[in-house]
PDB file of C-alpha atoms in Angstrom:
ATOM      1  CA  UNK A   1      84.668 102.198 121.241  1.00 96.00           C
ATOM      2  CA  UNK A   2      81.830 101.299 123.592  1.00 96.00           C
ATOM      3  CA  UNK A   3      80.065 104.611 122.970  1.00 97.00           C
ATOM      4  CA  UNK A   4      80.372 104.076 119.211  1.00 97.00           C
ATOM      5  CA  UNK A   5      78.944 100.580 119.605  1.00 95.00           C
ATOM      6  CA  UNK A   6      75.944 101.954 121.519  1.00 97.00           C
ATOM      7  CA  UNK A   7      75.338 104.416 118.689  1.00 97.00           C
ATOM      8  CA  UNK A   8      75.807 101.924 115.823  1.00 97.00           C
ATOM      9  CA  UNK A   9      78.994 103.619 114.594  1.00 97.00           C
ATOM     10  CA  UNK A  10      82.036 101.988 113.016  1.00 97.00           C
ATOM     11  CA  UNK A  11      85.440 102.606 114.635  1.00 97.00           C
ATOM     12  CA  UNK A  12      88.749 102.494 112.803  1.00 97.00           C
ATOM     13  CA  UNK A  13      91.904 101.954 114.862  1.00 98.00           C
ATOM     14  CA  UNK A  14      94.594 103.987 113.095  1.00 97.00           C
ATOM     15  CA  UNK A  15      97.959 102.246 113.406  1.00 98.00           C
ATOM     16  CA  UNK A  16     101.071 104.443 113.345  1.00 95.00           C
ATOM     17  CA  UNK A  17     103.775 101.965 114.378  1.00 92.00           C
ATOM     18  CA  UNK A  18     106.951 104.006 114.163  1.00 91.00           C
ATOM     19  CA  UNK A  19     109.771 101.473 114.007  1.00 92.00           C
ATOM     20  CA  UNK A  20     107.796  98.301 114.678  1.00 93.00           C
ATOM     21  CA  UNK A  21     105.700  96.498 112.071  1.00 95.00           C
ATOM     22  CA  UNK A  22     101.966  96.783 111.483  1.00 97.00           C
ATOM     23  CA  UNK A  23     101.115  93.147 112.325  1.00 97.00           C
ATOM     24  CA  UNK A  24     102.789  93.424 115.732  1.00 97.00           C
ATOM     25  CA  UNK A  25     100.867  96.596 116.473  1.00 96.00           C
ATOM     26  CA  UNK A  26      97.547  95.199 115.156  1.00 98.00           C
ATOM     27  CA  UNK A  27      97.802  92.167 117.443  1.00 98.00           C
ATOM     28  CA  UNK A  28      97.842  94.486 120.461  1.00 97.00           C
ATOM     29  CA  UNK A  29      94.233  95.395 119.664  1.00 98.00           C
ATOM     30  CA  UNK A  30      92.741  91.906 119.321  1.00 98.00           C
ATOM     31  CA  UNK A  31      90.318  92.533 122.190  1.00 98.00           C
ATOM     32  CA  UNK A  32      88.844  95.570 120.433  1.00 98.00           C
ATOM     33  CA  UNK A  33      88.928  93.885 117.022  1.00 98.00           C
ATOM     34  CA  UNK A  34      86.669  91.119 118.350  1.00 98.00           C
ATOM     35  CA  UNK A  35      83.894  93.724 118.257  1.00 98.00           C
ATOM     36  CA  UNK A  36      82.048  93.612 114.927  1.00 97.00           C
ATOM     37  CA  UNK A  37      82.155  97.394 114.455  1.00 97.00           C
ATOM     38  CA  UNK A  38      85.952  97.880 114.778  1.00 98.00           C
ATOM     39  CA  UNK A  39      88.338  97.919 111.805  1.00 98.00           C
ATOM     40  CA  UNK A  40      91.960  98.884 111.164  1.00 98.00           C
ATOM     41  CA  UNK A  41      93.867 101.562 109.287  1.00 98.00           C
ATOM     42  CA  UNK A  42      97.523 101.460 108.321  1.00 98.00           C
ATOM     43  CA  UNK A  43      99.273 104.825 108.185  1.00 97.00           C
ATOM     44  CA  UNK A  44     102.556 104.311 106.277  1.00 97.00           C
ATOM     45  CA  UNK A  45     103.544 107.943 106.837  1.00 95.00           C
ATOM     46  CA  UNK A  46     104.431 106.920 110.402  1.00 94.00           C
ATOM     47  CA  UNK A  47     106.166 103.595 109.524  1.00 92.00           C
ATOM     48  CA  UNK A  48     109.867 104.482 109.702  1.00 90.00           C
ATOM     49  CA  UNK A  49     113.156 102.670 109.403  1.00 85.00           C
ATOM     50  CA  UNK A  50     115.631 102.360 112.285  1.00 85.00           C
ATOM     51  CA  UNK A  51     117.090 105.848 111.738  1.00 87.00           C
ATOM     52  CA  UNK A  52     113.922 107.605 110.540  1.00 85.00           C
ATOM     53  CA  UNK A  53     112.504 110.659 112.255  1.00 85.00           C
ATOM     54  CA  UNK A  54     108.844 111.588 112.308  1.00 79.00           C
ATOM     55  CA  UNK A  55     107.969 114.891 110.652  1.00 82.00           C
ATOM     56  CA  UNK A  56     111.375 114.787 108.890  1.00 86.00           C
ATOM     57  CA  UNK A  57     110.773 111.762 106.648  1.00 90.00           C
ATOM     58  CA  UNK A  58     107.549 110.359 105.271  1.00 94.00           C
ATOM     59  CA  UNK A  59     107.474 106.645 105.956  1.00 95.00           C
ATOM     60  CA  UNK A  60     106.443 103.773 103.768  1.00 95.00           C
ATOM     61  CA  UNK A  61     105.427 100.152 104.050  1.00 97.00           C
ATOM     62  CA  UNK A  62     106.198  97.219 101.770  1.00 97.00           C
ATOM     63  CA  UNK A  63     103.204  95.621 100.068  1.00 98.00           C
ATOM     64  CA  UNK A  64     104.165  92.255 101.589  1.00 98.00           C
ATOM     65  CA  UNK A  65     103.675  93.742 105.074  1.00 98.00           C
ATOM     66  CA  UNK A  66     100.307  95.213 104.050  1.00 98.00           C
ATOM     67  CA  UNK A  67      99.258  91.823 102.680  1.00 98.00           C
ATOM     68  CA  UNK A  68     100.439  90.133 105.893  1.00 98.00           C
ATOM     69  CA  UNK A  69      98.155  92.430 107.907  1.00 98.00           C
ATOM     70  CA  UNK A  70      95.275  91.679 105.530  1.00 98.00           C
ATOM     71  CA  UNK A  71      95.830  87.921 105.832  1.00 98.00           C
ATOM     72  CA  UNK A  72      96.133  88.132 109.621  1.00 98.00           C
ATOM     73  CA  UNK A  73      92.950  90.224 109.834  1.00 98.00           C
ATOM     74  CA  UNK A  74      91.045  87.875 107.494  1.00 98.00           C
ATOM     75  CA  UNK A  75      92.098  84.856 109.571  1.00 98.00           C
ATOM     76  CA  UNK A  76      91.128  86.728 112.756  1.00 98.00           C
ATOM     77  CA  UNK A  77      87.681  87.576 111.338  1.00 98.00           C
ATOM     78  CA  UNK A  78      87.147  83.975 110.262  1.00 98.00           C
ATOM     79  CA  UNK A  79      88.335  82.477 113.566  1.00 98.00           C
ATOM     80  CA  UNK A  80      86.090  84.812 115.581  1.00 98.00           C
ATOM     81  CA  UNK A  81      83.082  84.461 113.246  1.00 98.00           C
ATOM     82  CA  UNK A  82      82.936  88.222 112.650  1.00 98.00           C
ATOM     83  CA  UNK A  83      81.485  90.196 109.759  1.00 98.00           C
ATOM     84  CA  UNK A  84      84.014  91.573 107.256  1.00 98.00           C
ATOM     85  CA  UNK A  85      86.278  94.333 108.537  1.00 98.00           C
ATOM     86  CA  UNK A  86      87.509  97.445 106.766  1.00 98.00           C
ATOM     87  CA  UNK A  87      91.270  97.741 106.321  1.00 98.00           C
ATOM     88  CA  UNK A  88      92.042 101.373 105.474  1.00 98.00           C
ATOM     89  CA  UNK A  89      95.334 102.274 103.812  1.00 98.00           C
ATOM     90  CA  UNK A  90      96.271 105.942 104.171  1.00 98.00           C
ATOM     91  CA  UNK A  91      98.235 107.169 101.182  1.00 97.00           C
ATOM     92  CA  UNK A  92      99.149 110.567  99.751  1.00 96.00           C
ATOM     93  CA  UNK A  93     102.257 109.552  97.789  1.00 96.00           C
ATOM     94  CA  UNK A  94     102.643 106.505  95.565  1.00 96.00           C
ATOM     95  CA  UNK A  95     105.993 105.722  97.256  1.00 96.00           C
ATOM     96  CA  UNK A  96     104.228 105.194 100.605  1.00 97.00           C
ATOM     97  CA  UNK A  97     103.039 101.738  99.450  1.00 98.00           C
ATOM     98  CA  UNK A  98     105.387 100.603  96.674  1.00 96.00           C
ATOM     99  CA  UNK A  99     104.055  97.943  94.299  1.00 96.00           C
ATOM    100  CA  UNK A 100     100.493  98.474  95.555  1.00 97.00           C
ATOM    101  CA  UNK A 101      99.187  96.708  92.433  1.00 96.00           C
ATOM    102  CA  UNK A 102     100.037  93.483  94.297  1.00 97.00           C
ATOM    103  CA  UNK A 103      97.575  94.297  97.110  1.00 98.00           C
ATOM    104  CA  UNK A 104      95.769  91.048  97.906  1.00 98.00           C
ATOM    105  CA  UNK A 105      92.061  91.832  97.929  1.00 98.00           C
ATOM    106  CA  UNK A 106      90.971  88.229  97.469  1.00 98.00           C
ATOM    107  CA  UNK A 107      89.769  87.552 101.028  1.00 98.00           C
ATOM    108  CA  UNK A 108      86.101  88.477 101.548  1.00 98.00           C
ATOM    109  CA  UNK A 109      86.722  88.912 105.289  1.00 98.00           C
ATOM    110  CA  UNK A 110      88.571  92.175 104.591  1.00 98.00           C
ATOM    111  CA  UNK A 111      87.312  95.179 102.651  1.00 98.00           C
ATOM    112  CA  UNK A 112      90.141  97.455 101.505  1.00 98.00           C
ATOM    113  CA  UNK A 113      89.817 101.237 101.410  1.00 98.00           C
ATOM    114  CA  UNK A 114      92.591 103.477 100.088  1.00 98.00           C
ATOM    115  CA  UNK A 115      92.209 106.789 101.904  1.00 98.00           C
ATOM    116  CA  UNK A 116      93.804 109.645  99.960  1.00 97.00           C
ATOM    117  CA  UNK A 117      94.757 111.919 102.839  1.00 94.00           C
ATOM    118  CA  UNK A 118      96.956 114.606 101.300  1.00 92.00           C
ATOM    119  CA  UNK A 119      96.521 118.247 102.205  1.00 93.00           C
ATOM    120  CA  UNK A 120      96.939 121.620 100.523  1.00 94.00           C
ATOM    121  CA  UNK A 121      95.437 123.371  97.524  1.00 95.00           C
ATOM    122  CA  UNK A 122      92.707 121.675  95.530  1.00 96.00           C
ATOM    123  CA  UNK A 123      94.831 121.424  92.381  1.00 95.00           C
ATOM    124  CA  UNK A 124      97.520 119.486  94.237  1.00 95.00           C
ATOM    125  CA  UNK A 125      94.933 117.325  96.007  1.00 96.00           C
ATOM    126  CA  UNK A 126      93.250 116.458  92.691  1.00 96.00           C
ATOM    127  CA  UNK A 127      96.678 115.548  91.275  1.00 96.00           C
ATOM    128  CA  UNK A 128      97.309 113.269  94.250  1.00 97.00           C
ATOM    129  CA  UNK A 129      93.839 111.735  93.819  1.00 97.00           C
ATOM    130  CA  UNK A 130      94.583 110.976  90.153  1.00 97.00           C
ATOM    131  CA  UNK A 131      97.937 109.369  91.002  1.00 96.00           C
ATOM    132  CA  UNK A 132      96.638 107.265  93.897  1.00 97.00           C
ATOM    133  CA  UNK A 133      93.504 105.982  92.157  1.00 96.00           C
ATOM    134  CA  UNK A 134      95.561 104.856  89.144  1.00 95.00           C
ATOM    135  CA  UNK A 135      96.001 101.072  88.958  1.00 92.00           C
ATOM    136  CA  UNK A 136      93.813 100.559  92.009  1.00 94.00           C
ATOM    137  CA  UNK A 137      93.516  96.840  92.766  1.00 94.00           C
ATOM    138  CA  UNK A 138      90.092  95.235  92.213  1.00 93.00           C
ATOM    139  CA  UNK A 139      87.561  95.352  95.057  1.00 95.00           C
ATOM    140  CA  UNK A 140      89.232  98.409  96.567  1.00 97.00           C
ATOM    141  CA  UNK A 141      87.207 101.388  97.775  1.00 98.00           C
ATOM    142  CA  UNK A 142      88.393 105.006  97.710  1.00 98.00           C
ATOM    143  CA  UNK A 143      88.350 107.609 100.462  1.00 98.00           C
ATOM    144  CA  UNK A 144      89.116 111.356 100.464  1.00 98.00           C
ATOM    145  CA  UNK A 145      90.207 113.502 103.389  1.00 97.00           C
ATOM    146  CA  UNK A 146      89.437 117.193 103.823  1.00 97.00           C
ATOM    147  CA  UNK A 147      91.709 119.059 106.248  1.00 97.00           C
ATOM    148  CA  UNK A 148      89.929 121.932 107.965  1.00 95.00           C
ATOM    149  CA  UNK A 149      92.975 124.182 108.388  1.00 94.00           C
ATOM    150  CA  UNK A 150      95.484 122.905 105.811  1.00 95.00           C
ATOM    151  CA  UNK A 151      93.317 122.717 102.662  1.00 96.00           C
ATOM    152  CA  UNK A 152      92.956 125.930 100.679  1.00 93.00           C
ATOM    153  CA  UNK A 153      90.036 126.005 100.158  1.00 95.00           C
ATOM    154  CA  UNK A 154      88.548 123.111 102.091  1.00 96.00           C
ATOM    155  CA  UNK A 155      85.698 121.466 100.187  1.00 97.00           C
ATOM    156  CA  UNK A 156      82.259 121.156 101.734  1.00 96.00           C
ATOM    157  CA  UNK A 157      80.625 117.707 101.655  1.00 94.00           C
ATOM    158  CA  UNK A 158      78.581 118.808  98.626  1.00 95.00           C
ATOM    159  CA  UNK A 159      81.645 120.148  96.801  1.00 97.00           C
ATOM    160  CA  UNK A 160      83.588 116.972  97.550  1.00 97.00           C
ATOM    161  CA  UNK A 161      80.808 114.806  96.121  1.00 95.00           C
ATOM    162  CA  UNK A 162      80.520 116.963  92.989  1.00 96.00           C
ATOM    163  CA  UNK A 163      84.214 117.775  92.333  1.00 96.00           C
ATOM    164  CA  UNK A 164      86.054 114.570  93.266  1.00 97.00           C
ATOM    165  CA  UNK A 165      85.602 111.869  90.616  1.00 96.00           C
ATOM    166  CA  UNK A 166      84.821 109.136  91.051  1.00 96.00           C
ATOM    167  CA  UNK A 167      82.835 110.185  94.086  1.00 96.00           C
ATOM    168  CA  UNK A 168      84.689 108.836  97.141  1.00 97.00           C
ATOM    169  CA  UNK A 169      83.113 105.935  99.007  1.00 96.00           C
ATOM    170  CA  UNK A 170      84.334 107.532 102.246  1.00 95.00           C
ATOM    171  CA  UNK A 171      84.919 111.207 103.097  1.00 96.00           C
ATOM    172  CA  UNK A 172      86.595 112.334 106.302  1.00 95.00           C
ATOM    173  CA  UNK A 173      87.301 115.679 107.945  1.00 94.00           C
TER     174      UNK A 173
END
């Protein structure tokens, strides 16, 4: 985080809480979140119920929990007089964040990014992209993930910008 700060780079803390909730996990990182260049990501794939098993089930998170994290983060930003923070939501199945149309994007302290992070063939990835971008809440940005070994073929940055529509606001590898 310090090295990123020295190089004017933004850091995203990717939360994968297992059986706890996202707000509890986010609060553990308050010290880092006080830095203007540090945001959060919620990874519902790794949010499991009491009997869930990673890599056996794909987790999910209720929209009320997502909104609670957004409200907590907005209050944190306001209380610490910080610039707006990015709150990334990883999603490659619609069931990972049920009722996402109720995502509260009303607080200017938080900028929401839905990161479509599915893997595989380009036809399947484009299908996932179409499903996830549907009914996107207002003031929500879109991100696309390219997997170096799992995507067949993996798109170059130029191919991603030309083949993925609308062009993602954020592209990761």
